[in-house]
Structures are given as structure tokens and as C-alpha cells.
Amino acid sequence: MSYTFWIILTGSLVGLTCGIAGSLLVLRKMSMIADAISHTVLLGIVGAFFVTQSLNGIPMLIGAAIVGLLTAYFVELLNNSGVQSDASIGVVFTSLFALGVVLISFIGDQVHLDTKHALMGEIAFVPWDTLQINGKSFGPVAVWMLGFSLIFNVVLITLFYKQIKMSTFDPQFAALVGIPLTFIHYLLMTMVSFSTVASFNSVGAILVVAMLIVPGATAYLLSDRFLHVIILSGVIGVISALLGYLSASLFNVSIAGSMATMTGVLFALAFLFSPKHGIVFKKKNNGYQAINAK
């Protein structure tokens, strides 16, 4: 496989994996928890390195999942204690992310992981970090991690589709019929944590937020059906990755930054031209109504 193919595949998997997981947060009005988790997983990655002395894929996923769940737990704990929701998220994610940044300084000489790498990532380096088994290369580690996270997310959504849907739109009724809301909540946090750390090396902590939130917000403008929003989010994430790579090649700029920028471009187009929620169509319909009223 060519160098370009692996970059495009990695970016597409980031868009698909994060798009699917992030759409659920958008529908549940919990988008900013994705921002928190995308930063605090750095602490999980550093913690996993201290324990295993390796940035191996599995320890990273486990460490990120643990810290992601802790982030959600601490946010919920502060919120239930009377702290405002947005303030709870701000306190938890800045504190845990800052701790992760501090701990990086202790391992700076042992491994290539610094603050700039954590924030921005570098998808252009992904094809060089390959999975080696008995001297044979089986493709980039990032592709395997993203593939695992994607399968993990799809399996969980398939198994708990009704429970997730019901708890998203009518949590009171869901609790009444016996759906474990706390379990579903932390299940989603685990999905987001896995998706985040799998994308971490490719696009970094900041840009992964765009892939988690913007495709879901765009899909929400295009459809009112739960399943359609999930599918559209993944599709929009993939299209953003493809257009981003094309523009990055054309203008010789950051690949990950271009991919994230394209999510914003697609959102702007949906915001303007969505058949149901787009500003252009709303103004046109209002104009027709005004004419008919006369």
C-alpha cells in the first residue's frame, strides 16, 4: 500500500469513528464532554507509559478509557454537588490535562511525546509506525487501533441501540421502564475515550474535537431520525477527511488541520442550505408565505 493510501485511510477512519461516537453526544446535548475527554486522555496515555514503559496500543486504550471514565465521573460528581455543568467540565478537563502535560516532562527524554504532539498530532508520520509481527509489517498501528475502536463502537451501538435511543430522547421514561441510565452514560463515555485515543496520534487532542462534534452537528441539521444522524455523521467525517487531504496537498498545509477545517466548511454548507433547517431555505419559505399571505 502507498504512503498516501495509509494517510487517507487513517483520516477516513478518524472521521468515521469519531463521527459515529460524537453524534451520540450531540444528540444528548453533551458535546463539550468530548472536548474534556479529548484532552484528559493525555493523562491516561502518560499513565499507561509509566506502568508499561511503552506507548503500545492496548495500554494506551486502557489508560485512556480509565481516565475518560474518571473525567465523566468527576464532571457528574461536581454537577450533582451544585457546580454548573459547563464549569464542572472546565475544572475537570483543565486540571487533568494540565497534570498530563506536567507528567510529560518526566518522560520527555525516553519517548517521542511532547505537548505539541499531544495537541496537534501528525498524521503524516502515521505510515511509518507499523505493526510488526515476526519481522513482517501489517500496516500502521493507528489504522489497527482505529479499526478496533470503530468495530467496538458499532457493536455497542448495535447491541444497545434501543436503550441508547430511548435514554437520549426520553430519559425519564427510559428510567421508568428499567433502562440503566448510568450504565448507558458510561458506556458512551468509554466509546468516546476509545475513539479519542485511537485518533490521538493522528490529529492530536485539539483537532479530534472537531471530528467528534462537527460531523454530528452537521448531520443533525440534515436529518431528524436517530439512525440517519449516526450514519450521516460517519459519512460526513469521511468526506471531511478526503476533502481535507485534497486541500492540504493542493496548498501544502497541515493535513490534520485541513481535515478539521473541512468539517467546519461542511457544517457551514448544511447551516445555509439544509432543506429543513438551512437559513437560505427558511428565508425562501418565509418569502413564499409572505407572498401567499398577500
PDB file of C-alpha atoms in Angstrom:
ATOM      1  CA  MET A   1       0.000   0.000   0.000  1.00  0.00           C
ATOM      2  CA  SER A   2       1.221   3.514  -0.785  1.00  0.00           C
ATOM      3  CA  TYR A   3       2.113   6.219   1.716  1.00  0.00           C
ATOM      4  CA  THR A   4      -0.790   8.372   0.518  1.00  0.00           C
ATOM      5  CA  PHE A   5      -3.254   5.498   0.880  1.00  0.00           C
ATOM      6  CA  TRP A   6      -2.411   4.993   4.561  1.00  0.00           C
ATOM      7  CA  ILE A   7      -2.828   8.688   5.333  1.00  0.00           C
ATOM      8  CA  ILE A   8      -6.195   8.854   3.569  1.00  0.00           C
ATOM      9  CA  LEU A   9      -7.350   5.609   5.227  1.00  0.00           C
ATOM     10  CA  THR A  10      -6.269   6.843   8.661  1.00  0.00           C
ATOM     11  CA  GLY A  11      -8.032  10.183   8.215  1.00  0.00           C
ATOM     12  CA  SER A  12     -11.180   8.475   6.957  1.00  0.00           C
ATOM     13  CA  LEU A  13     -11.196   6.103   9.932  1.00  0.00           C
ATOM     14  CA  VAL A  14     -10.766   9.046  12.298  1.00  0.00           C
ATOM     15  CA  GLY A  15     -13.747  10.788  10.704  1.00  0.00           C
ATOM     16  CA  LEU A  16     -15.880   7.645  10.716  1.00  0.00           C
ATOM     17  CA  THR A  17     -15.023   6.509  14.245  1.00  0.00           C
ATOM     18  CA  CYS A  18     -15.250   9.931  15.883  1.00  0.00           C
ATOM     19  CA  GLY A  19     -18.266  10.925  13.804  1.00  0.00           C
ATOM     20  CA  ILE A  20     -20.313   7.960  14.988  1.00  0.00           C
ATOM     21  CA  ALA A  21     -19.346   8.322  18.647  1.00  0.00           C
ATOM     22  CA  GLY A  22     -19.642  12.103  18.635  1.00  0.00           C
ATOM     23  CA  SER A  23     -23.112  12.113  17.071  1.00  0.00           C
ATOM     24  CA  LEU A  24     -24.485  10.452  20.202  1.00  0.00           C
ATOM     25  CA  LEU A  25     -23.000  13.215  22.347  1.00  0.00           C
ATOM     26  CA  VAL A  26     -24.509  15.888  20.095  1.00  0.00           C
ATOM     27  CA  LEU A  27     -27.945  14.268  20.314  1.00  0.00           C
ATOM     28  CA  ARG A  28     -27.636  14.019  24.107  1.00  0.00           C
ATOM     29  CA  LYS A  29     -26.503  17.676  24.331  1.00  0.00           C
ATOM     30  CA  MET A  30     -23.170  16.632  25.824  1.00  0.00           C
ATOM     31  CA  SER A  31     -20.835  17.874  23.111  1.00  0.00           C
ATOM     32  CA  MET A  32     -18.377  19.635  25.410  1.00  0.00           C
ATOM     33  CA  ILE A  33     -17.680  16.444  27.350  1.00  0.00           C
ATOM     34  CA  ALA A  34     -15.935  15.347  24.142  1.00  0.00           C
ATOM     35  CA  ASP A  35     -13.652  18.372  24.480  1.00  0.00           C
ATOM     36  CA  ALA A  36     -12.877  17.370  28.059  1.00  0.00           C
ATOM     37  CA  ILE A  37     -12.177  13.720  27.291  1.00  0.00           C
ATOM     38  CA  SER A  38     -10.111  14.528  24.192  1.00  0.00           C
ATOM     39  CA  HIS A  39      -7.728  16.470  26.465  1.00  0.00           C
ATOM     40  CA  THR A  40      -7.732  14.330  29.599  1.00  0.00           C
ATOM     41  CA  VAL A  41      -6.882  11.102  27.733  1.00  0.00           C
ATOM     42  CA  LEU A  42      -3.359  12.537  27.602  1.00  0.00           C
ATOM     43  CA  LEU A  43      -3.124  11.724  31.301  1.00  0.00           C
ATOM     44  CA  GLY A  44      -4.217   8.153  30.568  1.00  0.00           C
ATOM     45  CA  ILE A  45      -1.582   7.777  27.849  1.00  0.00           C
ATOM     46  CA  VAL A  46       1.188   9.114  30.089  1.00  0.00           C
ATOM     47  CA  GLY A  47      -0.034   6.930  32.957  1.00  0.00           C
ATOM     48  CA  ALA A  48      -0.009   3.876  30.705  1.00  0.00           C
ATOM     49  CA  PHE A  49       3.605   4.673  29.742  1.00  0.00           C
ATOM     50  CA  PHE A  50       4.680   4.921  33.384  1.00  0.00           C
ATOM     51  CA  VAL A  51       3.200   1.483  34.053  1.00  0.00           C
ATOM     52  CA  THR A  52       4.334  -0.352  30.901  1.00  0.00           C
ATOM     53  CA  GLN A  53       7.252   1.833  29.712  1.00  0.00           C
ATOM     54  CA  SER A  54       5.717   1.618  26.255  1.00  0.00           C
ATOM     55  CA  LEU A  55       3.283   3.565  24.070  1.00  0.00           C
ATOM     56  CA  ASN A  56       1.799   0.284  22.890  1.00  0.00           C
ATOM     57  CA  GLY A  57      -1.740   0.451  21.515  1.00  0.00           C
ATOM     58  CA  ILE A  58      -3.558  -1.702  24.085  1.00  0.00           C
ATOM     59  CA  PRO A  59      -2.190   0.002  27.254  1.00  0.00           C
ATOM     60  CA  MET A  60      -2.975   3.367  25.672  1.00  0.00           C
ATOM     61  CA  LEU A  61      -6.581   2.347  25.030  1.00  0.00           C
ATOM     62  CA  ILE A  62      -6.972   1.013  28.577  1.00  0.00           C
ATOM     63  CA  GLY A  63      -5.376   4.079  30.153  1.00  0.00           C
ATOM     64  CA  ALA A  64      -7.495   6.427  28.051  1.00  0.00           C
ATOM     65  CA  ALA A  65     -10.688   4.525  28.848  1.00  0.00           C
ATOM     66  CA  ILE A  66      -9.965   4.725  32.584  1.00  0.00           C
ATOM     67  CA  VAL A  67      -9.212   8.457  32.519  1.00  0.00           C
ATOM     68  CA  GLY A  68     -12.166   9.092  30.189  1.00  0.00           C
ATOM     69  CA  LEU A  69     -14.498   7.406  32.658  1.00  0.00           C
ATOM     70  CA  LEU A  70     -12.909   9.290  35.551  1.00  0.00           C
ATOM     71  CA  THR A  71     -13.452  12.550  33.658  1.00  0.00           C
ATOM     72  CA  ALA A  72     -17.133  11.772  33.157  1.00  0.00           C
ATOM     73  CA  TYR A  73     -17.440  10.680  36.800  1.00  0.00           C
ATOM     74  CA  PHE A  74     -15.792  13.817  38.202  1.00  0.00           C
ATOM     75  CA  VAL A  75     -17.881  16.078  35.948  1.00  0.00           C
ATOM     76  CA  GLU A  76     -21.051  14.312  37.100  1.00  0.00           C
ATOM     77  CA  LEU A  77     -19.918  14.472  40.738  1.00  0.00           C
ATOM     78  CA  LEU A  78     -19.281  18.220  40.608  1.00  0.00           C
ATOM     79  CA  ASN A  79     -22.514  18.813  38.713  1.00  0.00           C
ATOM     80  CA  ASN A  80     -24.525  16.893  41.301  1.00  0.00           C
ATOM     81  CA  SER A  81     -22.784  18.877  44.051  1.00  0.00           C
ATOM     82  CA  GLY A  82     -24.182  22.136  42.707  1.00  0.00           C
ATOM     83  CA  VAL A  83     -21.431  23.258  40.332  1.00  0.00           C
ATOM     84  CA  GLN A  84     -22.733  24.386  36.937  1.00  0.00           C
ATOM     85  CA  SER A  85     -22.339  21.853  34.135  1.00  0.00           C
ATOM     86  CA  ASP A  86     -20.015  23.960  31.974  1.00  0.00           C
ATOM     87  CA  ALA A  87     -17.931  24.935  34.990  1.00  0.00           C
ATOM     88  CA  SER A  88     -17.665  21.264  36.020  1.00  0.00           C
ATOM     89  CA  ILE A  89     -16.323  20.327  32.592  1.00  0.00           C
ATOM     90  CA  GLY A  90     -13.871  23.245  32.629  1.00  0.00           C
ATOM     91  CA  VAL A  91     -12.496  22.428  36.077  1.00  0.00           C
ATOM     92  CA  VAL A  92     -12.046  18.711  35.416  1.00  0.00           C
ATOM     93  CA  PHE A  93     -10.567  18.788  31.936  1.00  0.00           C
ATOM     94  CA  THR A  94      -8.114  21.647  32.608  1.00  0.00           C
ATOM     95  CA  SER A  95      -6.902  20.026  35.824  1.00  0.00           C
ATOM     96  CA  LEU A  96      -6.394  16.533  34.419  1.00  0.00           C
ATOM     97  CA  PHE A  97      -4.962  17.788  31.128  1.00  0.00           C
ATOM     98  CA  ALA A  98      -2.516  20.052  32.969  1.00  0.00           C
ATOM     99  CA  LEU A  99      -1.427  17.106  35.105  1.00  0.00           C
ATOM    100  CA  GLY A 100      -0.797  15.107  31.937  1.00  0.00           C
ATOM    101  CA  VAL A 101       1.285  17.951  30.470  1.00  0.00           C
ATOM    102  CA  VAL A 102       3.354  18.129  33.668  1.00  0.00           C
ATOM    103  CA  LEU A 103       3.972  14.388  33.639  1.00  0.00           C
ATOM    104  CA  ILE A 104       5.147  14.518  30.016  1.00  0.00           C
ATOM    105  CA  SER A 105       8.179  16.488  31.206  1.00  0.00           C
ATOM    106  CA  PHE A 106       9.314  13.450  33.196  1.00  0.00           C
ATOM    107  CA  ILE A 107       9.368  11.179  30.131  1.00  0.00           C
ATOM    108  CA  GLY A 108      10.476  13.675  27.500  1.00  0.00           C
ATOM    109  CA  ASP A 109      13.906  12.036  27.092  1.00  0.00           C
ATOM    110  CA  GLN A 110      12.528   8.495  26.913  1.00  0.00           C
ATOM    111  CA  VAL A 111       9.874   8.702  24.212  1.00  0.00           C
ATOM    112  CA  HIS A 112       8.730  10.995  21.402  1.00  0.00           C
ATOM    113  CA  LEU A 113       5.710  12.517  23.099  1.00  0.00           C
ATOM    114  CA  ASP A 114       5.599  16.242  23.735  1.00  0.00           C
ATOM    115  CA  THR A 115       2.966  18.916  24.256  1.00  0.00           C
ATOM    116  CA  LYS A 116       2.895  19.951  20.592  1.00  0.00           C
ATOM    117  CA  HIS A 117       2.461  16.308  19.532  1.00  0.00           C
ATOM    118  CA  ALA A 118      -0.315  15.899  22.098  1.00  0.00           C
ATOM    119  CA  LEU A 119      -2.175  18.982  20.925  1.00  0.00           C
ATOM    120  CA  MET A 120      -1.760  18.814  17.151  1.00  0.00           C
ATOM    121  CA  GLY A 121      -0.706  15.257  16.271  1.00  0.00           C
ATOM    122  CA  GLU A 122       0.918  14.485  12.927  1.00  0.00           C
ATOM    123  CA  ILE A 123      -0.921  12.241  10.533  1.00  0.00           C
ATOM    124  CA  ALA A 124       1.952  12.382   8.037  1.00  0.00           C
ATOM    125  CA  PHE A 125       4.050  10.208  10.391  1.00  0.00           C
ATOM    126  CA  VAL A 126       1.382   7.516  10.810  1.00  0.00           C
ATOM    127  CA  PRO A 127       2.535   5.268   7.900  1.00  0.00           C
ATOM    128  CA  TRP A 128       5.991   4.873   9.493  1.00  0.00           C
ATOM    129  CA  ASP A 129       4.713   3.483  12.820  1.00  0.00           C
ATOM    130  CA  THR A 130       3.736  -0.007  11.668  1.00  0.00           C
ATOM    131  CA  LEU A 131       2.612  -3.159  13.415  1.00  0.00           C
ATOM    132  CA  GLN A 132       5.455  -5.671  13.216  1.00  0.00           C
ATOM    133  CA  ILE A 133       4.854  -9.417  13.734  1.00  0.00           C
ATOM    134  CA  ASN A 134       7.743 -11.829  13.144  1.00  0.00           C
ATOM    135  CA  GLY A 135       9.516  -9.196  11.093  1.00  0.00           C
ATOM    136  CA  LYS A 136       6.529  -8.595   8.823  1.00  0.00           C
ATOM    137  CA  SER A 137       4.711  -5.264   8.569  1.00  0.00           C
ATOM    138  CA  PHE A 138       0.926  -5.302   8.813  1.00  0.00           C
ATOM    139  CA  GLY A 139       0.227  -1.627   8.267  1.00  0.00           C
ATOM    140  CA  PRO A 140       0.197   1.394  10.609  1.00  0.00           C
ATOM    141  CA  VAL A 141      -0.633   0.864  14.282  1.00  0.00           C
ATOM    142  CA  ALA A 142      -3.059   3.819  14.094  1.00  0.00           C
ATOM    143  CA  VAL A 143      -5.129   2.023  11.445  1.00  0.00           C
ATOM    144  CA  TRP A 144      -5.440  -1.068  13.637  1.00  0.00           C
ATOM    145  CA  MET A 145      -6.386   0.995  16.684  1.00  0.00           C
ATOM    146  CA  LEU A 146      -8.963   2.991  14.739  1.00  0.00           C
ATOM    147  CA  GLY A 147     -10.351  -0.164  13.178  1.00  0.00           C
ATOM    148  CA  PHE A 148     -10.721  -1.765  16.602  1.00  0.00           C
ATOM    149  CA  SER A 149     -12.404   1.350  18.009  1.00  0.00           C
ATOM    150  CA  LEU A 150     -14.786   1.529  15.043  1.00  0.00           C
ATOM    151  CA  ILE A 151     -15.822  -2.116  15.436  1.00  0.00           C
ATOM    152  CA  PHE A 152     -16.154  -1.608  19.206  1.00  0.00           C
ATOM    153  CA  ASN A 153     -18.443   1.409  18.704  1.00  0.00           C
ATOM    154  CA  VAL A 154     -20.594  -0.271  16.037  1.00  0.00           C
ATOM    155  CA  VAL A 155     -21.024  -3.430  18.129  1.00  0.00           C
ATOM    156  CA  LEU A 156     -22.049  -1.478  21.241  1.00  0.00           C
ATOM    157  CA  ILE A 157     -24.480   0.736  19.329  1.00  0.00           C
ATOM    158  CA  THR A 158     -25.994  -2.350  17.690  1.00  0.00           C
ATOM    159  CA  LEU A 159     -26.346  -4.230  20.988  1.00  0.00           C
ATOM    160  CA  PHE A 160     -27.754  -1.289  22.950  1.00  0.00           C
ATOM    161  CA  TYR A 161     -29.442   0.630  20.130  1.00  0.00           C
ATOM    162  CA  LYS A 162     -32.914   0.786  21.728  1.00  0.00           C
ATOM    163  CA  GLN A 163     -31.530   1.660  25.154  1.00  0.00           C
ATOM    164  CA  ILE A 164     -29.292   4.416  23.777  1.00  0.00           C
ATOM    165  CA  LYS A 165     -32.093   5.852  21.641  1.00  0.00           C
ATOM    166  CA  MET A 166     -34.649   5.833  24.440  1.00  0.00           C
ATOM    167  CA  SER A 167     -32.274   7.274  27.051  1.00  0.00           C
ATOM    168  CA  THR A 168     -31.257  10.004  24.592  1.00  0.00           C
ATOM    169  CA  PHE A 169     -34.736  11.332  23.801  1.00  0.00           C
ATOM    170  CA  ASP A 170     -36.767  10.393  26.893  1.00  0.00           C
ATOM    171  CA  PRO A 171     -34.536   9.570  29.884  1.00  0.00           C
ATOM    172  CA  GLN A 172     -37.447   9.739  32.362  1.00  0.00           C
ATOM    173  CA  PHE A 173     -39.414   7.075  30.513  1.00  0.00           C
ATOM    174  CA  ALA A 174     -36.240   5.041  29.974  1.00  0.00           C
ATOM    175  CA  ALA A 175     -35.616   5.001  33.719  1.00  0.00           C
ATOM    176  CA  LEU A 176     -39.248   4.099  34.322  1.00  0.00           C
ATOM    177  CA  VAL A 177     -39.027   1.002  32.101  1.00  0.00           C
ATOM    178  CA  GLY A 178     -35.808  -0.130  33.773  1.00  0.00           C
ATOM    179  CA  ILE A 179     -33.076   1.024  31.398  1.00  0.00           C
ATOM    180  CA  PRO A 180     -29.842   1.564  33.398  1.00  0.00           C
ATOM    181  CA  LEU A 181     -29.140   5.207  32.530  1.00  0.00           C
ATOM    182  CA  THR A 182     -25.853   5.324  34.431  1.00  0.00           C
ATOM    183  CA  PHE A 183     -24.561   2.253  32.604  1.00  0.00           C
ATOM    184  CA  ILE A 184     -25.529   3.694  29.200  1.00  0.00           C
ATOM    185  CA  HIS A 185     -23.898   7.013  30.101  1.00  0.00           C
ATOM    186  CA  TYR A 186     -20.557   5.463  30.997  1.00  0.00           C
ATOM    187  CA  LEU A 187     -20.794   3.111  28.032  1.00  0.00           C
ATOM    188  CA  LEU A 188     -20.899   6.154  25.754  1.00  0.00           C
ATOM    189  CA  MET A 189     -18.004   7.731  27.655  1.00  0.00           C
ATOM    190  CA  THR A 190     -15.982   4.576  27.052  1.00  0.00           C
ATOM    191  CA  MET A 191     -16.765   4.743  23.332  1.00  0.00           C
ATOM    192  CA  VAL A 192     -15.648   8.360  23.190  1.00  0.00           C
ATOM    193  CA  SER A 193     -12.475   7.581  25.142  1.00  0.00           C
ATOM    194  CA  PHE A 194     -11.503   4.741  22.807  1.00  0.00           C
ATOM    195  CA  SER A 195     -12.289   6.846  19.732  1.00  0.00           C
ATOM    196  CA  THR A 196     -10.259   9.746  21.105  1.00  0.00           C
ATOM    197  CA  VAL A 197      -7.094   7.851  21.961  1.00  0.00           C
ATOM    198  CA  ALA A 198      -7.225   5.918  18.674  1.00  0.00           C
ATOM    199  CA  SER A 199      -7.305   9.277  16.854  1.00  0.00           C
ATOM    200  CA  PHE A 200      -4.885  10.989  19.226  1.00  0.00           C
ATOM    201  CA  ASN A 201      -1.650  10.196  17.397  1.00  0.00           C
ATOM    202  CA  SER A 202      -3.134  11.204  14.036  1.00  0.00           C
ATOM    203  CA  VAL A 203      -4.836  14.531  14.725  1.00  0.00           C
ATOM    204  CA  GLY A 204      -3.972  15.439  18.330  1.00  0.00           C
ATOM    205  CA  ALA A 205      -6.132  16.405  21.284  1.00  0.00           C
ATOM    206  CA  ILE A 206      -7.456  19.678  19.863  1.00  0.00           C
ATOM    207  CA  LEU A 207      -8.316  18.655  16.321  1.00  0.00           C
ATOM    208  CA  VAL A 208     -10.027  15.438  17.411  1.00  0.00           C
ATOM    209  CA  VAL A 209     -12.702  17.645  18.993  1.00  0.00           C
ATOM    210  CA  ALA A 210     -13.692  18.822  15.511  1.00  0.00           C
ATOM    211  CA  MET A 211     -14.157  15.241  14.323  1.00  0.00           C
ATOM    212  CA  LEU A 212     -16.152  14.342  17.435  1.00  0.00           C
ATOM    213  CA  ILE A 213     -18.554  17.289  17.410  1.00  0.00           C
ATOM    214  CA  VAL A 214     -18.870  18.944  14.000  1.00  0.00           C
ATOM    215  CA  PRO A 215     -19.958  15.933  11.858  1.00  0.00           C
ATOM    216  CA  GLY A 216     -22.676  15.136  14.403  1.00  0.00           C
ATOM    217  CA  ALA A 217     -23.853  18.747  14.477  1.00  0.00           C
ATOM    218  CA  THR A 218     -23.901  18.802  10.665  1.00  0.00           C
ATOM    219  CA  ALA A 219     -25.861  15.554  10.460  1.00  0.00           C
ATOM    220  CA  TYR A 220     -28.346  16.944  12.985  1.00  0.00           C
ATOM    221  CA  LEU A 221     -29.121  19.769  10.537  1.00  0.00           C
ATOM    222  CA  LEU A 222     -29.717  17.282   7.724  1.00  0.00           C
ATOM    223  CA  SER A 223     -31.936  14.693   9.408  1.00  0.00           C
ATOM    224  CA  ASP A 224     -34.291  14.300  12.357  1.00  0.00           C
ATOM    225  CA  ARG A 225     -34.018  10.498  12.509  1.00  0.00           C
ATOM    226  CA  PHE A 226     -31.725   8.925  15.097  1.00  0.00           C
ATOM    227  CA  LEU A 227     -30.156   6.254  12.900  1.00  0.00           C
ATOM    228  CA  HIS A 228     -29.770   8.616   9.959  1.00  0.00           C
ATOM    229  CA  VAL A 229     -27.893  11.138  12.137  1.00  0.00           C
ATOM    230  CA  ILE A 230     -25.446   8.431  13.261  1.00  0.00           C
ATOM    231  CA  ILE A 231     -24.813   7.220   9.708  1.00  0.00           C
ATOM    232  CA  LEU A 232     -24.586  10.722   8.252  1.00  0.00           C
ATOM    233  CA  SER A 233     -22.097  11.730  10.948  1.00  0.00           C
ATOM    234  CA  GLY A 234     -19.750   8.947   9.914  1.00  0.00           C
ATOM    235  CA  VAL A 235     -20.167   9.772   6.218  1.00  0.00           C
ATOM    236  CA  ILE A 236     -19.521  13.479   6.834  1.00  0.00           C
ATOM    237  CA  GLY A 237     -16.408  12.597   8.830  1.00  0.00           C
ATOM    238  CA  VAL A 238     -15.051  10.531   5.933  1.00  0.00           C
ATOM    239  CA  ILE A 239     -15.868  13.250   3.357  1.00  0.00           C
ATOM    240  CA  SER A 240     -14.147  15.828   5.581  1.00  0.00           C
ATOM    241  CA  ALA A 241     -11.021  13.655   5.709  1.00  0.00           C
ATOM    242  CA  LEU A 242     -10.944  13.195   1.933  1.00  0.00           C
ATOM    243  CA  LEU A 243     -11.519  16.874   1.156  1.00  0.00           C
ATOM    244  CA  GLY A 244      -9.035  17.835   3.862  1.00  0.00           C
ATOM    245  CA  TYR A 245      -6.276  15.714   2.384  1.00  0.00           C
ATOM    246  CA  LEU A 246      -7.014  17.085  -1.075  1.00  0.00           C
ATOM    247  CA  SER A 247      -6.820  20.696   0.091  1.00  0.00           C
ATOM    248  CA  ALA A 248      -3.696  20.017   2.169  1.00  0.00           C
ATOM    249  CA  SER A 249      -1.958  18.541  -0.870  1.00  0.00           C
ATOM    250  CA  LEU A 250      -3.100  21.429  -3.032  1.00  0.00           C
ATOM    251  CA  PHE A 251      -1.992  24.224  -0.680  1.00  0.00           C
ATOM    252  CA  ASN A 252       0.838  22.396   1.143  1.00  0.00           C
ATOM    253  CA  VAL A 253      -0.623  22.936   4.623  1.00  0.00           C
ATOM    254  CA  SER A 254      -1.330  20.796   7.699  1.00  0.00           C
ATOM    255  CA  ILE A 255      -3.231  17.637   6.749  1.00  0.00           C
ATOM    256  CA  ALA A 256      -4.978  17.180  10.085  1.00  0.00           C
ATOM    257  CA  GLY A 257      -5.788  20.894  10.245  1.00  0.00           C
ATOM    258  CA  SER A 258      -7.275  20.786   6.755  1.00  0.00           C
ATOM    259  CA  MET A 259      -9.422  17.775   7.640  1.00  0.00           C
ATOM    260  CA  ALA A 260     -10.764  19.554  10.716  1.00  0.00           C
ATOM    261  CA  THR A 261     -11.334  22.733   8.687  1.00  0.00           C
ATOM    262  CA  MET A 262     -13.390  20.799   6.168  1.00  0.00           C
ATOM    263  CA  THR A 263     -15.751  19.672   8.936  1.00  0.00           C
ATOM    264  CA  GLY A 264     -16.452  23.362   9.515  1.00  0.00           C
ATOM    265  CA  VAL A 265     -16.944  24.005   5.805  1.00  0.00           C
ATOM    266  CA  LEU A 266     -19.471  21.157   5.524  1.00  0.00           C
ATOM    267  CA  PHE A 267     -21.256  22.405   8.630  1.00  0.00           C
ATOM    268  CA  ALA A 268     -21.491  25.897   7.142  1.00  0.00           C
ATOM    269  CA  LEU A 269     -22.983  24.488   3.944  1.00  0.00           C
ATOM    270  CA  ALA A 270     -25.553  22.494   5.926  1.00  0.00           C
ATOM    271  CA  PHE A 271     -26.296  25.515   8.097  1.00  0.00           C
ATOM    272  CA  LEU A 272     -27.024  27.569   4.993  1.00  0.00           C
ATOM    273  CA  PHE A 273     -28.612  25.060   2.633  1.00  0.00           C
ATOM    274  CA  SER A 274     -30.149  22.286   4.727  1.00  0.00           C
ATOM    275  CA  PRO A 275     -33.640  21.627   3.267  1.00  0.00           C
ATOM    276  CA  LYS A 276     -35.301  21.831   6.664  1.00  0.00           C
ATOM    277  CA  HIS A 277     -33.032  23.870   8.934  1.00  0.00           C
ATOM    278  CA  GLY A 278     -30.910  25.871   6.485  1.00  0.00           C
ATOM    279  CA  ILE A 279     -31.072  29.644   6.656  1.00  0.00           C
ATOM    280  CA  VAL A 280     -31.438  30.038   2.878  1.00  0.00           C
ATOM    281  CA  PHE A 281     -34.407  27.669   2.675  1.00  0.00           C
ATOM    282  CA  LYS A 282     -36.007  29.201   5.763  1.00  0.00           C
ATOM    283  CA  LYS A 283     -35.828  32.679   4.234  1.00  0.00           C
ATOM    284  CA  LYS A 284     -37.152  31.376   0.938  1.00  0.00           C
ATOM    285  CA  ASN A 285     -40.077  29.648   2.672  1.00  0.00           C
ATOM    286  CA  ASN A 286     -40.794  32.762   4.722  1.00  0.00           C
ATOM    287  CA  GLY A 287     -40.799  34.782   1.493  1.00  0.00           C
ATOM    288  CA  TYR A 288     -43.274  32.382  -0.124  1.00  0.00           C
ATOM    289  CA  GLN A 289     -45.509  32.554   2.963  1.00  0.00           C
ATOM    290  CA  ALA A 290     -45.423  36.343   2.921  1.00  0.00           C
ATOM    291  CA  ILE A 291     -46.379  36.393  -0.760  1.00  0.00           C
ATOM    292  CA  ASN A 292     -49.219  33.904  -0.219  1.00  0.00           C
ATOM    293  CA  ALA A 293     -50.463  35.919   2.744  1.00  0.00           C
ATOM    294  CA  LYS A 294     -50.885  38.927   0.462  1.00  0.00           C
TER     295      LYS A 294
END
